Each structure stands twice: as C-alpha cells, then as structure tokens.
Amino acid sequence: MNWPIPINESAQDRRGAALLPENPPIFPRPRARGRLIALAPLSNNLPVGRIADTLALALQEATQQPVLLVELTLGEGRLRLNDLSIKDLTYAESTLPYPQSTDAGFDRLVVQVAGLPAEAPLLAALLARYTRVYRHVLMLMGAELPIHPAIEGLVMADNAYLVFEQTSEEMLNYNLLLREVRAHNRGDESRIRPVCFVPEDRRVAADSPVARSPHPPLYLHARADCFDRQIRSWAREICRRRVGLVLSAGAAKGLAHIGVIQVLEENGIEVDAIAGCSMGAYIGAVWASGHDGPQLEKFACELEGRFGFLKLVDPALPPRRGFLLGWSVRRRLRRTIGEVNFSDLVRPLRVVATNLATLERTVFTSGSVVDAVRASTAIPGVWVPVRIGAETFVDGGIVDPVPVSVLQQQGIDRIIAVNVIPTPAFLKCVREREREQEAVHGPQFSPLEFLHRHFNYFAPGNVLDIMLQSMNAAQMLLAEESSKHADIVLRPLSCDSHWFEFNRPRKYIELGRTAALEHLDEIKALIARKESNEHHRTHDILAAVA
C-alpha cells in the first residue's frame, strides 16, 4: 500500500459540519466507500488479538482487497489521536500516518486515545479518511476503553460485533452496553451482533438467555476444528458472501442430500448456514455436528440391505397416534451426534417443525438438536407426534418442506436449495413410463408381492403410502413456491424412488452427487459473485457522532 494517498475533496458534507470548526473544508460524500466494522470485546480474558488478526486475514482472503485493522488503546500507539486536529484530517493536502503491514498481509494501525468526548469528531474524521482507501476497516476497541469511546465507535460503525463469554459479569456488561447503544442511537440496535466465545472446556447452557435469544448470536468455539472455519464464515458475513444450504423433506429420498454435501466438500465450497426439514433436518444435523460427507454415507449405509428399514421400526401398540413410536430414530441420531445443543454445532443449523396445535411453522435454533430433529421428522400417521415442553410437534414438511425463507430471514446472501420432492409433471411422466412397461411386459404376479401388499401397511398403495402421497400433493406446491426464492435449486429425482427405501442409500447418494456435479459451474459462479453495490452507512460516519 503506497501512502500517503491523495484524496479529491470538492464538496462539503453538510450533515457533519456541526462537528467541525467554523467553515473548514471537509470530506465530500463519496460515490463508493469502504465499510467500517467495530469489534468490541467485553473482557480482557478473551483472545482478542487472535480473533482480530484471524478475522482481518479471513476478510482479506474473502474479498481479495486490502484490509486495515485499527486498534484503539489507552496505552502506547503509533498514532496519538489528540496530536491530530480536524484541520489535519479534513484538508485534502494533509497526509495520514502510515499503517504497518503485517506478515499476514493486512495492514495495522494502533491509535492511542484518551477516552474523552472531545475525541469523537477526531476519531470519526480519521476513520472516514481510511474508509476512502480500504474496502473494509476493522476497528478493535479494547475492553479497557471507557464507555464513551466504545459507544461512539459502535454507533458510527456500519456493523458492530460485541464479543463475550457466557459469564454473569460479561452478560451484564453486554446488556448495559446494548442499553447505552439504544439510548445514543435512538433505539436502533439492528447493526449490533453478539458473538459468544466458547472456550474449549465449556459449553453454552441450553437454557442460557443467549441461546434462547430471538436473534441467536454468532458462536465462536475455541476448538481447533471450529475456530478458523467459524472466523471465515464471520468474514463472509461482513462482506455479504455467506452461503446457505437448504435441505428439503422427502424421507428416504432425502439421502440424496449426502451426495450434494460430498460434492460441495470435494470442491472446497464452505456452507455458512443450514436449514433443514424432516429428512433434511436429520442430514443437516449430522453434518452440522462436524461429520463430513464420507462419514454421512457410512452412517446411511448402516441401514443397507433388504431388511435395513426394520432398524427404524418400533411399533406403537395400539397405533392410536401413529404406527411408529420414533424412539429408534432418536436413539440412532443421539448415538451419531451425542446430546448436543444448537450452540455446540460447527455450522449454524435451523430445524423446521410444525406446531400441531396451531399448525404454524416453528424454527428451532436452541436447545437439544436431537429433540428438534425428532420433531421435524415426525410424519403424521407414521410416527407419533413429539412433545417438547408444553407444545406438540409433527413433520415440518407440512408447512415448509423447502425452508428457503428461513435462511433469507437470516440475511444469507447466496442460497442453494436441494429439493427432492417431485412435481406433478414428473409424477405424470413416471406413471406413463409404468404403463408403457406394463403394455410391453404384461401384468406381473408374485405370491410374495400379494402377501406384501395385503399385510404390510408400508407397501405401495396401502394406508401409510396413501397418507404420504396425499401429503405430497400439498408439499409440491409449497416446495415449488419456496424453490423460486433460492439462487440455485438441485433436484435429485428418480423414476423408481420410494419414501421407505432407506435400505438403498447409495442409490440416492449417487443421485445427489449427479445433480450437484451437473450444477457445479453454477454453484462456483454463485460463490465467486462479488457483493452487490449496497448502500453503506460509512458516508454518514461524521454525522453519527452528532
């Protein structure tokens, strides 16, 4: 980076004029400006240096553009804020201090502040100058800073992240700081995002206020298998390049999700958030817990064989609320991922279920992952409904079989949906194919097939099959409508697929791989797409401290 960089200043920002001495030349409103990101740790016990450095490097790698890390400190710094003046920072011919280049490649500037209210316009003007040069400026505010500069930094930033551990003291500090931000920013806290740091020897309690928040925080685990991956996801959130994967309902056909995941992993495509429903929730939970694509296939192949489906059968006698209890599915999932909560997952996961009393969509983001997935997979009539707390839930596919909107509401920028629910046109083609085969080969009769149809409630044409086919009629319309809002839709469909074929996992995994490989170029283009030219608040940075 060559410094100093001349800046063409030909206009006056009237919104910031009240902060400056009478009639000084100040910065114009630029056509494009960098984004200012505030990073505020709430404790000196946090590894803030490691977090900030790793985030700056990840952001530079994600954008392929220079990143500046500005550290505000009460100690010694390369630049003393009080040594500057508004005149120094607003005249075009003035120069700025050289930031230092780090070995990692990003630039760093340590700024010494005194923590006085009078420094607010100086800090605002300084940051406004640097955001003209850098696409992203990270402002690290140490936990030792007084409340005033911390508040001003949070208010003037485009996005602000409060980093804390789940201790009573830090939770108190978090709530107090958030209250001050509301007071200074007219109640607007939409740009504030909590980041919960989880040390290696700890877990976030399921009943934690943080975990139960309507806006769950970004979890940052100190574990080696999580930290770098979650920092990269954090960087993509900042530069608006997060990738979301939506996994649809579909019973055994949902095993195709495994094939899609394998192709994404093999091509180095990282997913930042998962939304799953029914079988999609099951596959998504296992993947989000840290298992990779080959391990997912290994787990699925445990049901391989003629009688593999029987491992999931635990009859409810009498079948008053469903034919199966569902405890086998629950035990199997718990054995695979353990008793984990959503806050323990490597990747953020959203699980969709249906509230049986209100028939509303419920999106699980906290608590037990196993219980949430069990609720999402409870197909009405097949499995007994699941009770969690005071509410009863059934399969989420009833209300949202392809939950694209769940990720949209999270602000995910690039969404890939895997929809294994066939369309009426596809089923019509399948039916025509069956008729052609019957015309060529004639009707087939087998004594075993006769017994199968008359004594197996799961057989095609029997009661459970009819119930599921009827559910599919409504799911098709919902699935197609949701799929319209995804950037890319993968459809791993087969003419000879059945909802109960859990004993043929490789067939469906291969379907998923084929669908993903066919759209691989589109997926890569979606990932490589530059962020949209959205409005940034940084041009109001001087006015923010008014």
CSV table of C-alpha atoms in Angstrom, one decimal, residues 3 100 116 170 192 282 284 339 347 410 483 507 516:
chain,number,residue,atom,x,y,z
A,3,TRP,CA,1.0,6.1,1.4
A,100,GLN,CA,2.2,-1.1,9.3
A,116,LEU,CA,-12.5,11.9,26.1
A,170,GLU,CA,-20.0,-10.3,30.8
A,192,ILE,CA,-25.2,-4.9,16.6
A,282,TYR,CA,-31.6,-35.1,10.1
A,284,GLY,CA,-28.2,-31.3,8.3
A,339,GLU,CA,-26.6,-34.9,23.3
A,347,ARG,CA,-22.2,-24.9,11.5
A,410,GLN,CA,-31.1,-14.7,8.5
A,483,SER,CA,-37.7,-23.0,-4.5
A,507,LYS,CA,-28.8,-45.1,-5.0
A,516,ALA,CA,-24.6,-31.3,-7.7
